[in-house]
mmCIF file of C-alpha atoms in Angstrom:
data_model
loop_
_atom_site.group_PDB
_atom_site.id
_atom_site.type_symbol
_atom_site.label_atom_id
_atom_site.label_comp_id
_atom_site.label_asym_id
_atom_site.label_seq_id
_atom_site.Cartn_x
_atom_site.Cartn_y
_atom_site.Cartn_z
ATOM 1 C CA MET A 688 0.015 -0.007 0.002
ATOM 2 C CA LYS A 689 1.123 3.649 0.212
ATOM 3 C CA ALA A 690 3.977 4.679 2.436
ATOM 4 C CA PHE A 691 1.602 5.820 5.160
ATOM 5 C CA ILE A 692 0.549 2.233 5.850
ATOM 6 C CA ARG A 693 2.661 0.813 8.631
ATOM 7 C CA ASN A 694 3.167 -2.675 10.053
ATOM 8 C CA ALA A 695 0.058 -4.287 8.574
ATOM 9 C CA VAL A 696 -0.208 -7.871 9.733
ATOM 10 C CA MET A 697 -1.157 -10.367 7.077
ATOM 11 C CA VAL A 698 -3.688 -13.034 7.894
ATOM 12 C CA THR A 699 -5.187 -15.703 5.707
ATOM 13 C CA ALA A 700 -8.859 -15.954 4.944
ATOM 14 C CA ALA A 701 -9.115 -19.154 6.959
ATOM 15 C CA SER A 702 -7.467 -17.722 10.082
ATOM 16 C CA THR A 703 -9.637 -14.644 9.898
ATOM 17 C CA THR A 704 -12.783 -16.744 9.730
ATOM 18 C CA VAL A 705 -11.703 -18.627 12.818
ATOM 19 C CA ALA A 706 -10.850 -15.427 14.684
ATOM 20 C CA LEU A 707 -14.150 -13.826 13.861
ATOM 21 C CA GLY A 708 -16.078 -16.773 15.118
ATOM 22 C CA ALA A 709 -14.916 -15.870 18.574
ATOM 23 C CA CYS A 710 -15.517 -12.116 18.414
ATOM 24 C CA GLY A 711 -18.537 -9.947 19.068
ATOM 25 C CA THR A 712 -19.987 -9.068 22.432
ATOM 26 C CA ASP A 713 -23.106 -11.090 21.907
ATOM 27 C CA PRO A 714 -23.954 -12.911 18.659
ATOM 28 C CA GLY A 715 -27.606 -12.782 19.535
ATOM 29 C CA GLY A 716 -27.587 -9.080 20.101
ATOM 30 C CA THR A 717 -29.046 -9.413 23.611
ATOM 31 C CA SER A 718 -26.297 -7.255 25.196
ATOM 32 C CA ASP A 719 -27.577 -4.121 23.484
ATOM 33 C CA GLY A 720 -29.714 -3.372 26.516
ATOM 34 C CA GLY A 721 -32.820 -2.720 24.491
ATOM 35 C CA ASN A 722 -31.114 -0.254 22.148
ATOM 36 C CA ALA A 723 -31.081 -0.825 18.412
ATOM 37 C CA PRO A 724 -27.688 0.133 16.999
ATOM 38 C CA ARG A 725 -27.793 1.736 13.579
ATOM 39 C CA ILE A 726 -25.004 1.108 11.101
ATOM 40 C CA GLY A 727 -24.543 3.021 7.864
ATOM 41 C CA LEU A 728 -23.166 1.199 4.818
ATOM 42 C CA LEU A 729 -21.868 3.484 2.069
ATOM 43 C CA LEU A 730 -20.806 1.886 -1.223
ATOM 44 C CA PRO A 731 -18.917 3.768 -3.933
ATOM 45 C CA ASP A 732 -20.471 2.838 -7.262
ATOM 46 C CA ALA A 733 -22.614 0.495 -9.285
ATOM 47 C CA THR A 734 -19.939 0.030 -11.943
ATOM 48 C CA THR A 735 -18.082 -2.750 -10.136
ATOM 49 C CA ALA A 736 -20.503 -5.670 -9.660
ATOM 50 C CA ARG A 737 -19.098 -6.893 -6.378
ATOM 51 C CA TRP A 738 -20.345 -4.008 -4.216
ATOM 52 C CA GLU A 739 -24.054 -4.718 -4.559
ATOM 53 C CA SER A 740 -23.951 -8.433 -5.484
ATOM 54 C CA GLN A 741 -21.369 -9.623 -2.982
ATOM 55 C CA ASP A 742 -20.222 -7.179 -0.318
ATOM 56 C CA ARG A 743 -23.570 -5.600 0.604
ATOM 57 C CA PRO A 744 -25.509 -8.834 1.224
ATOM 58 C CA LEU A 745 -22.568 -10.457 3.023
ATOM 59 C CA LEU A 746 -21.993 -7.444 5.251
ATOM 60 C CA GLU A 747 -25.701 -7.185 6.128
ATOM 61 C CA LYS A 748 -25.842 -10.883 6.893
ATOM 62 C CA ARG A 749 -22.792 -10.747 9.184
ATOM 63 C CA ILE A 750 -24.165 -7.714 11.010
ATOM 64 C CA ARG A 751 -27.479 -9.505 11.610
ATOM 65 C CA GLU A 752 -25.683 -12.610 12.871
ATOM 66 C CA LEU A 753 -23.800 -10.604 15.448
ATOM 67 C CA CYS A 754 -26.551 -8.152 16.354
ATOM 68 C CA ASP A 755 -30.144 -9.078 15.632
ATOM 69 C CA THR A 756 -31.330 -5.672 16.818
ATOM 70 C CA CYS A 757 -28.988 -3.729 14.520
ATOM 71 C CA THR A 758 -30.379 -1.937 11.521
ATOM 72 C CA VAL A 759 -28.369 -1.127 8.375
ATOM 73 C CA GLU A 760 -28.891 2.043 6.314
ATOM 74 C CA HIS A 761 -27.390 1.506 2.875
ATOM 75 C CA ALA A 762 -26.584 3.991 0.114
ATOM 76 C CA ASN A 763 -24.585 3.915 -3.109
ATOM 77 C CA ALA A 764 -22.794 7.028 -4.333
ATOM 78 C CA LYS A 765 -22.854 5.927 -8.046
ATOM 79 C CA GLY A 766 -19.238 7.142 -8.403
ATOM 80 C CA ASP A 767 -19.983 10.735 -7.247
ATOM 81 C CA VAL A 768 -17.815 12.150 -4.463
ATOM 82 C CA ALA A 769 -20.296 14.930 -3.632
ATOM 83 C CA ILE A 770 -23.136 12.456 -3.287
ATOM 84 C CA GLN A 771 -21.090 10.305 -0.922
ATOM 85 C CA GLN A 772 -20.195 13.321 1.168
ATOM 86 C CA GLU A 773 -23.900 14.141 1.431
ATOM 87 C CA GLN A 774 -24.655 10.560 2.401
ATOM 88 C CA MET A 775 -22.033 10.695 5.134
ATOM 89 C CA ASP A 776 -23.332 13.997 6.406
ATOM 90 C CA SER A 777 -26.864 12.602 6.507
ATOM 91 C CA LEU A 778 -25.778 9.590 8.556
ATOM 92 C CA ILE A 779 -23.834 11.845 10.939
ATOM 93 C CA THR A 780 -26.899 14.060 11.378
ATOM 94 C CA LYS A 781 -29.058 11.016 12.082
ATOM 95 C CA GLY A 782 -26.580 9.987 14.749
ATOM 96 C CA VAL A 783 -25.901 6.451 13.540
ATOM 97 C CA ASP A 784 -23.659 4.356 15.744
ATOM 98 C CA ALA A 785 -21.116 3.406 13.069
ATOM 99 C CA ILE A 786 -20.406 3.781 9.383
ATOM 100 C CA VAL A 787 -18.842 1.232 7.024
ATOM 101 C CA LEU A 788 -17.325 3.284 4.210
ATOM 102 C CA VAL A 789 -15.984 2.328 0.790
ATOM 103 C CA ALA A 790 -14.699 5.729 -0.247
ATOM 104 C CA VAL A 791 -15.253 6.995 -3.803
ATOM 105 C CA ASP A 792 -12.214 9.238 -3.306
ATOM 106 C CA ALA A 793 -10.180 8.668 -0.104
ATOM 107 C CA ARG A 794 -8.684 12.173 -0.039
ATOM 108 C CA SER A 795 -11.907 14.034 -0.741
ATOM 109 C CA LEU A 796 -13.749 12.094 1.956
ATOM 110 C CA GLY A 797 -11.097 12.839 4.637
ATOM 111 C CA ALA A 798 -12.793 15.984 5.935
ATOM 112 C CA THR A 799 -16.131 14.164 6.161
ATOM 113 C CA VAL A 800 -14.508 11.274 8.045
ATOM 114 C CA ARG A 801 -13.129 13.852 10.493
ATOM 115 C CA ARG A 802 -16.629 15.319 10.955
ATOM 116 C CA ALA A 803 -17.902 11.877 11.786
ATOM 117 C CA HIS A 804 -15.101 11.391 14.289
ATOM 118 C CA GLU A 805 -15.840 14.702 15.960
ATOM 119 C CA ALA A 806 -19.516 13.746 16.175
ATOM 120 C CA GLY A 807 -18.635 10.450 17.888
ATOM 121 C CA VAL A 808 -19.502 8.247 14.865
ATOM 122 C CA PRO A 809 -16.762 5.658 14.286
ATOM 123 C CA VAL A 810 -15.924 4.871 10.649
ATOM 124 C CA ILE A 811 -14.698 1.479 9.419
ATOM 125 C CA ALA A 812 -12.839 1.830 6.128
ATOM 126 C CA TYR A 813 -13.825 -1.167 4.018
ATOM 127 C CA ASP A 814 -11.673 -2.418 1.123
ATOM 128 C CA ARG A 815 -10.298 1.092 0.489
ATOM 129 C CA LEU A 816 -8.244 2.948 3.059
ATOM 130 C CA ALA A 817 -10.035 6.227 3.710
ATOM 131 C CA GLU A 818 -8.124 9.258 4.937
ATOM 132 C CA GLY A 819 -8.724 10.805 8.320
ATOM 133 C CA PRO A 820 -9.424 9.450 11.784
ATOM 134 C CA ILE A 821 -11.029 6.097 10.934
ATOM 135 C CA SER A 822 -11.538 3.476 13.653
ATOM 136 C CA GLY A 823 -10.613 0.351 11.729
ATOM 137 C CA TYR A 824 -9.770 -1.076 8.330
ATOM 138 C CA VAL A 825 -10.335 -4.310 6.452
ATOM 139 C CA SER A 826 -9.077 -5.158 2.983
ATOM 140 C CA PHE A 827 -6.625 -7.225 0.967
ATOM 141 C CA ASP A 828 -2.907 -6.557 0.464
ATOM 142 C CA GLY A 829 -3.116 -4.251 -2.539
ATOM 143 C CA GLN A 830 0.521 -4.520 -3.563
ATOM 144 C CA GLU A 831 0.371 -8.282 -3.450
ATOM 145 C CA ILE A 832 -2.635 -8.146 -5.804
ATOM 146 C CA GLY A 833 -0.531 -6.142 -8.263
ATOM 147 C CA ARG A 834 2.334 -8.552 -7.908
ATOM 148 C CA LEU A 835 0.055 -11.518 -8.563
ATOM 149 C CA GLN A 836 -1.233 -9.818 -11.695
ATOM 150 C CA GLY A 837 2.270 -8.925 -12.861
ATOM 151 C CA ARG A 838 3.652 -12.426 -12.325
ATOM 152 C CA ALA A 839 0.710 -14.024 -14.090
ATOM 153 C CA LEU A 840 1.117 -11.693 -17.054
ATOM 154 C CA LEU A 841 4.832 -12.547 -17.421
ATOM 155 C CA LYS A 842 4.030 -16.255 -17.230
ATOM 156 C CA ALA A 843 1.378 -16.004 -19.913
ATOM 157 C CA MET A 844 3.607 -13.956 -22.192
ATOM 158 C CA GLY A 845 6.245 -16.650 -22.083
ATOM 159 C CA ASP A 846 9.057 -16.125 -24.627
ATOM 160 C CA ARG A 847 7.640 -12.709 -25.491
ATOM 161 C CA VAL A 848 8.798 -11.284 -22.172
ATOM 162 C CA PRO A 849 12.253 -10.049 -23.186
ATOM 163 C CA GLY A 850 11.360 -6.740 -24.793
ATOM 164 C CA GLY A 851 7.656 -7.543 -25.030
ATOM 165 C CA ARG A 852 5.353 -4.537 -25.168
ATOM 166 C CA ILE A 853 2.398 -4.222 -22.803
ATOM 167 C CA VAL A 854 -0.418 -1.774 -22.192
ATOM 168 C CA MET A 855 -1.223 -0.918 -18.555
ATOM 169 C CA MET A 856 -4.834 -0.185 -17.813
ATOM 170 C CA ASN A 857 -4.651 1.069 -14.248
ATOM 171 C CA GLY A 858 -7.536 1.982 -11.973
ATOM 172 C CA ASP A 859 -8.706 5.288 -10.602
ATOM 173 C CA PRO A 860 -5.759 7.164 -9.105
ATOM 174 C CA SER A 861 -8.005 8.638 -6.418
ATOM 175 C CA ASP A 862 -8.481 5.109 -5.051
ATOM 176 C CA PRO A 863 -5.553 4.171 -2.745
ATOM 177 C CA ASN A 864 -6.047 0.541 -3.753
ATOM 178 C CA ALA A 865 -5.445 1.391 -7.414
ATOM 179 C CA VAL A 866 -2.186 3.044 -6.428
ATOM 180 C CA ALA A 867 -1.153 -0.077 -4.526
ATOM 181 C CA PHE A 868 -2.098 -2.405 -7.392
ATOM 182 C CA LYS A 869 -0.012 -0.291 -9.771
ATOM 183 C CA GLN A 870 2.931 -0.247 -7.422
ATOM 184 C CA GLY A 871 2.872 -4.005 -6.968
ATOM 185 C CA ALA A 872 2.566 -4.677 -10.696
ATOM 186 C CA LEU A 873 5.370 -2.303 -11.602
ATOM 187 C CA ALA A 874 7.650 -3.956 -9.058
ATOM 188 C CA VAL A 875 7.279 -7.176 -11.064
ATOM 189 C CA LEU A 876 7.038 -5.846 -14.646
ATOM 190 C CA GLN A 877 9.614 -3.055 -14.806
ATOM 191 C CA GLY A 878 12.839 -4.147 -16.380
ATOM 192 C CA LYS A 879 11.229 -7.266 -17.870
ATOM 193 C CA VAL A 880 8.830 -5.831 -20.429
ATOM 194 C CA LYS A 881 8.413 -2.463 -22.171
ATOM 195 C CA ILE A 882 5.380 -0.505 -20.962
ATOM 196 C CA ALA A 883 4.347 0.916 -24.281
ATOM 197 C CA LYS A 884 1.224 2.724 -23.026
ATOM 198 C CA ALA A 885 -0.180 3.293 -19.558
ATOM 199 C CA TYR A 886 -3.556 4.805 -18.584
ATOM 200 C CA ASP A 887 -5.279 5.711 -15.344
ATOM 201 C CA THR A 888 -9.012 5.039 -15.552
ATOM 202 C CA LEU A 889 -11.311 7.429 -13.682
ATOM 203 C CA GLN A 890 -14.095 5.694 -11.738
ATOM 204 C CA TRP A 891 -12.849 2.312 -13.046
ATOM 205 C CA ARG A 892 -15.091 2.656 -16.076
ATOM 206 C CA ALA A 893 -14.969 -0.135 -18.667
ATOM 207 C CA GLU A 894 -16.071 2.335 -21.322
ATOM 208 C CA ALA A 895 -12.967 4.447 -20.648
ATOM 209 C CA ALA A 896 -10.768 1.348 -20.880
ATOM 210 C CA HIS A 897 -12.294 0.605 -24.278
ATOM 211 C CA VAL A 898 -11.484 4.078 -25.539
ATOM 212 C CA ASN A 899 -7.978 4.014 -24.090
ATOM 213 C CA MET A 900 -7.223 0.608 -25.565
ATOM 214 C CA SER A 901 -8.512 1.721 -28.976
ATOM 215 C CA ASN A 902 -6.123 4.663 -28.789
ATOM 216 C CA ALA A 903 -3.261 2.367 -27.822
ATOM 217 C CA ILE A 904 -3.962 0.077 -30.772
ATOM 218 C CA SER A 905 -4.125 3.070 -33.126
ATOM 219 C CA THR A 906 -0.719 4.249 -31.853
ATOM 220 C CA LEU A 907 1.100 0.946 -31.443
ATOM 221 C CA GLY A 908 -0.501 -1.230 -34.121
ATOM 222 C CA ALA A 909 -2.906 -4.136 -33.757
ATOM 223 C CA GLY A 910 -0.153 -6.697 -33.789
ATOM 224 C CA SER A 911 2.243 -4.916 -31.467
ATOM 225 C CA ILE A 912 0.735 -5.546 -28.034
ATOM 226 C CA ASP A 913 2.111 -8.605 -26.252
ATOM 227 C CA GLY A 914 0.190 -8.293 -23.009
ATOM 228 C CA VAL A 915 -2.381 -6.171 -21.167
ATOM 229 C CA TYR A 916 -2.222 -5.375 -17.455
ATOM 230 C CA ALA A 917 -5.858 -4.561 -16.538
ATOM 231 C CA ALA A 918 -6.276 -3.667 -12.893
ATOM 232 C CA ASN A 919 -9.744 -5.247 -12.557
ATOM 233 C CA ASP A 920 -12.247 -7.303 -14.528
ATOM 234 C CA GLY A 921 -14.224 -4.296 -15.728
ATOM 235 C CA LEU A 922 -11.111 -2.751 -17.291
ATOM 236 C CA ALA A 923 -10.248 -6.124 -18.732
ATOM 237 C CA ALA A 924 -13.678 -6.306 -20.342
ATOM 238 C CA GLY A 925 -13.299 -2.819 -21.893
ATOM 239 C CA SER A 926 -9.812 -3.611 -23.123
ATOM 240 C CA ILE A 927 -10.847 -6.949 -24.670
ATOM 241 C CA SER A 928 -13.875 -5.446 -26.377
ATOM 242 C CA ALA A 929 -11.660 -2.752 -27.939
ATOM 243 C CA MET A 930 -9.158 -5.326 -29.172
ATOM 244 C CA LYS A 931 -11.886 -7.426 -30.742
ATOM 245 C CA ALA A 932 -13.401 -4.358 -32.384
ATOM 246 C CA ASN A 933 -9.961 -3.540 -33.830
ATOM 247 C CA LYS A 934 -9.430 -7.106 -35.115
ATOM 248 C CA VAL A 935 -6.579 -7.941 -32.737
ATOM 249 C CA ALA A 936 -6.056 -11.697 -33.116
ATOM 250 C CA PRO A 937 -4.974 -13.692 -31.316
ATOM 251 C CA LEU A 938 -5.709 -11.707 -28.173
ATOM 252 C CA PRO A 939 -2.712 -11.111 -25.892
ATOM 253 C CA PRO A 940 -2.992 -12.282 -22.311
ATOM 254 C CA VAL A 941 -5.059 -9.916 -20.159
ATOM 255 C CA THR A 942 -5.141 -9.740 -16.339
ATOM 256 C CA GLY A 943 -8.057 -8.819 -14.102
ATOM 257 C CA GLN A 944 -9.373 -8.690 -10.530
ATOM 258 C CA ASP A 945 -12.582 -9.357 -8.566
ATOM 259 C CA ALA A 946 -13.461 -12.736 -10.103
ATOM 260 C CA GLU A 947 -16.664 -11.430 -11.700
ATOM 261 C CA LEU A 948 -18.714 -14.140 -13.352
ATOM 262 C CA ALA A 949 -18.339 -12.612 -16.783
ATOM 263 C CA ALA A 950 -14.572 -12.558 -16.277
ATOM 264 C CA VAL A 951 -14.495 -16.197 -15.208
ATOM 265 C CA ARG A 952 -16.362 -17.101 -18.388
ATOM 266 C CA ARG A 953 -13.868 -15.062 -20.405
ATOM 267 C CA ILE A 954 -11.003 -16.976 -18.741
ATOM 268 C CA VAL A 955 -12.600 -20.294 -19.584
ATOM 269 C CA GLY A 956 -13.199 -19.151 -23.140
ATOM 270 C CA GLY A 957 -9.619 -17.876 -23.528
ATOM 271 C CA ASP A 958 -10.257 -14.136 -23.894
ATOM 272 C CA GLN A 959 -8.865 -13.245 -20.444
ATOM 273 C CA TYR A 960 -5.933 -14.986 -18.849
ATOM 274 C CA MET A 961 -6.497 -14.456 -15.142
ATOM 275 C CA THR A 962 -8.335 -12.661 -12.398
ATOM 276 C CA VAL A 963 -7.649 -12.090 -8.686
ATOM 277 C CA TYR A 964 -10.057 -13.728 -6.328
ATOM 278 C CA LYS A 965 -10.551 -11.821 -3.079
ATOM 279 C CA PRO A 966 -12.722 -14.021 -0.834
ATOM 280 C CA PHE A 967 -15.569 -11.661 -0.085
ATOM 281 C CA GLY A 968 -16.925 -13.735 2.775
ATOM 282 C CA PRO A 969 -13.955 -13.258 5.140
ATOM 283 C CA GLU A 970 -13.665 -9.582 4.208
ATOM 284 C CA ALA A 971 -17.334 -8.918 4.863
ATOM 285 C CA SER A 972 -17.195 -11.004 8.001
ATOM 286 C CA ALA A 973 -14.354 -8.856 9.408
ATOM 287 C CA GLY A 974 -16.028 -5.590 8.249
ATOM 288 C CA GLY A 975 -19.346 -6.555 9.784
ATOM 289 C CA ALA A 976 -17.743 -7.639 13.065
ATOM 290 C CA MET A 977 -15.807 -4.373 13.227
ATOM 291 C CA ALA A 978 -18.931 -2.320 12.584
ATOM 292 C CA VAL A 979 -20.947 -4.076 15.321
ATOM 293 C CA ALA A 980 -18.054 -3.807 17.799
ATOM 294 C CA VAL A 981 -17.532 -0.043 17.360
ATOM 295 C CA ALA A 982 -21.306 0.553 17.319
ATOM 296 C CA ARG A 983 -21.407 -1.012 20.759
ATOM 297 C CA GLY A 984 -18.317 0.810 21.919
ATOM 298 C CA ASP A 985 -16.233 -2.390 22.088
ATOM 299 C CA SER A 986 -12.520 -2.791 21.292
ATOM 300 C CA LEU A 987 -11.410 -4.113 17.927
ATOM 301 C CA ASP A 988 -8.336 -5.810 19.370
ATOM 302 C CA ARG A 989 -9.881 -9.285 19.302
ATOM 303 C CA ILE A 990 -10.856 -8.862 15.652
ATOM 304 C CA ALA A 991 -7.779 -7.216 14.140
ATOM 305 C CA ALA A 992 -4.233 -7.841 15.354
ATOM 306 C CA GLY A 993 -2.682 -5.660 12.623
ATOM 307 C CA LYS A 994 -2.327 -1.907 12.364
ATOM 308 C CA VAL A 995 -2.445 0.629 9.583
ATOM 309 C CA ARG A 996 -1.858 4.390 9.699
ATOM 310 C CA PRO A 997 -4.114 6.299 7.320
ATOM 311 C CA ARG A 998 -3.101 9.756 6.115
ATOM 312 C CA GLY A 999 -4.453 12.276 8.581
ATOM 313 C CA GLY A 1000 -5.111 9.711 11.298
ATOM 314 C CA THR A 1001 -3.405 7.557 13.920
ATOM 315 C CA ALA A 1002 -2.632 3.857 13.711
ATOM 316 C CA VAL A 1003 -5.821 1.777 13.867
ATOM 317 C CA PRO A 1004 -6.682 -1.952 14.010
ATOM 318 C CA ALA A 1005 -6.617 -3.626 10.600
ATOM 319 C CA VAL A 1006 -7.336 -6.949 8.942
ATOM 320 C CA LEU A 1007 -5.502 -7.594 5.662
ATOM 321 C CA LEU A 1008 -6.459 -10.773 3.816
ATOM 322 C CA THR A 1009 -4.554 -12.789 1.264
ATOM 323 C CA PRO A 1010 -5.666 -12.608 -2.430
ATOM 324 C CA VAL A 1011 -5.628 -15.605 -4.792
ATOM 325 C CA SER A 1012 -4.616 -15.745 -8.453
ATOM 326 C CA VAL A 1013 -7.180 -17.573 -10.613
ATOM 327 C CA THR A 1014 -6.591 -18.955 -14.058
ATOM 328 C CA ALA A 1015 -8.541 -21.629 -16.047
ATOM 329 C CA GLY A 1016 -6.640 -24.387 -14.310
ATOM 330 C CA ASN A 1017 -7.725 -23.597 -10.732
ATOM 331 C CA ILE A 1018 -11.290 -22.272 -11.114
ATOM 332 C CA ARG A 1019 -12.683 -25.517 -9.677
ATOM 333 C CA SER A 1020 -10.358 -25.559 -6.653
ATOM 334 C CA THR A 1021 -10.965 -21.886 -5.802
ATOM 335 C CA LEU A 1022 -14.208 -20.250 -6.908
ATOM 336 C CA VAL A 1023 -16.265 -23.420 -7.320
ATOM 337 C CA LYS A 1024 -14.879 -25.022 -4.122
ATOM 338 C CA ASP A 1025 -15.666 -21.898 -2.107
ATOM 339 C CA GLY A 1026 -19.211 -21.762 -3.473
ATOM 340 C CA VAL A 1027 -18.793 -18.436 -5.275
ATOM 341 C CA TYR A 1028 -20.147 -19.895 -8.490
ATOM 342 C CA THR A 1029 -21.408 -23.262 -9.610
ATOM 343 C CA ILE A 1030 -20.169 -25.021 -12.693
ATOM 344 C CA ARG A 1031 -23.646 -24.557 -14.140
ATOM 345 C CA GLN A 1032 -23.317 -20.769 -13.719
ATOM 346 C CA ILE A 1033 -19.878 -20.691 -15.326
ATOM 347 C CA CYS A 1034 -20.368 -23.159 -18.161
ATOM 348 C CA THR A 1035 -22.864 -21.693 -20.632
ATOM 349 C CA PRO A 1036 -23.730 -23.842 -23.642
ATOM 350 C CA GLN A 1037 -21.271 -21.827 -25.758
ATOM 351 C CA LEU A 1038 -18.452 -22.738 -23.360
ATOM 352 C CA GLY A 1039 -19.105 -26.494 -23.343
ATOM 353 C CA ALA A 1040 -15.888 -27.593 -25.057
ATOM 354 C CA ALA A 1041 -13.801 -24.989 -23.204
ATOM 355 C CA CYS A 1042 -15.224 -26.150 -19.826
ATOM 356 C CA ASP A 1043 -14.363 -29.755 -20.719
ATOM 357 C CA LYS A 1044 -10.804 -28.639 -21.401
ATOM 358 C CA ALA A 1045 -10.656 -26.707 -18.066
ATOM 359 C CA GLY A 1046 -11.952 -29.713 -16.108
ATOM 360 C CA LEU A 1047 -15.236 -28.048 -15.262
ATOM 361 C CA THR A 1048 -17.620 -30.792 -16.317
#
């Protein structure tokens, strides 16, 4: 992550799940003394599928498991910083007991996080490290994600690595995670391949990735791209669609992140080489447990042994989970085994032969 993160302790998804099973003042919620804690859940956008399809239901489920009297007030900023600031201010005015925040823009939300702190409303930064006086943080090791992507891209490029030309489709620079992914990837890729074009993609928009990749093809030539570093699956989709529209064949290897169903199907079909699977269950379990604990005024020490120091804040408890690289060869042993998707969901009729080849039948 950025230089302001200090001494973050890595834990595996399995160990986190075990630890969380023992935390929480009262799983049944009976210790709330008749009060009904209110927890705000602020998501950043509807562009990335995971927020509404995975994180939101898993967080709400975990909160209910630990506190059956808790209520959750959810809002999505649709990628707009001003809207998220208004949503934060509204929750502060209502006097909620805690806020779980996935910041649209960490720096821009810093002042609002400080207002929440001054009003006595603890903020748990979820997945993205918000600036300001947060109370806790849960996410995955961003630089390791970038390193996984970089190593996978080099492996897929094979003998094209010495001097091979790649396009980097990075995420939104206002997202601290995107900065970390880029840093991790560059640590692996620099000196081994030539970065012919690199783009930062505001709001992680697939449409912007399509435009940028079209520009890269126009500049470099359709047959001159040996690999594509795409920071997540949405950017991978935009990059791939642009290459297909510009008759790039065969497609070079393309990375991704978030293990979206469409991306998994692209991997099986051969359009995308890999994605990064971040087990949403353990992340949401930790985030929900943190939210319930701070809403009750409890310590986070039993939930998070690590520490991070956000810009503009002091060191706070943190849980950092371990990401997993997924290619066609380990879909069954990762995503299918963990119950993220069934083989029926992945293997559409058009992918029948490819699923056979990938051992998914």
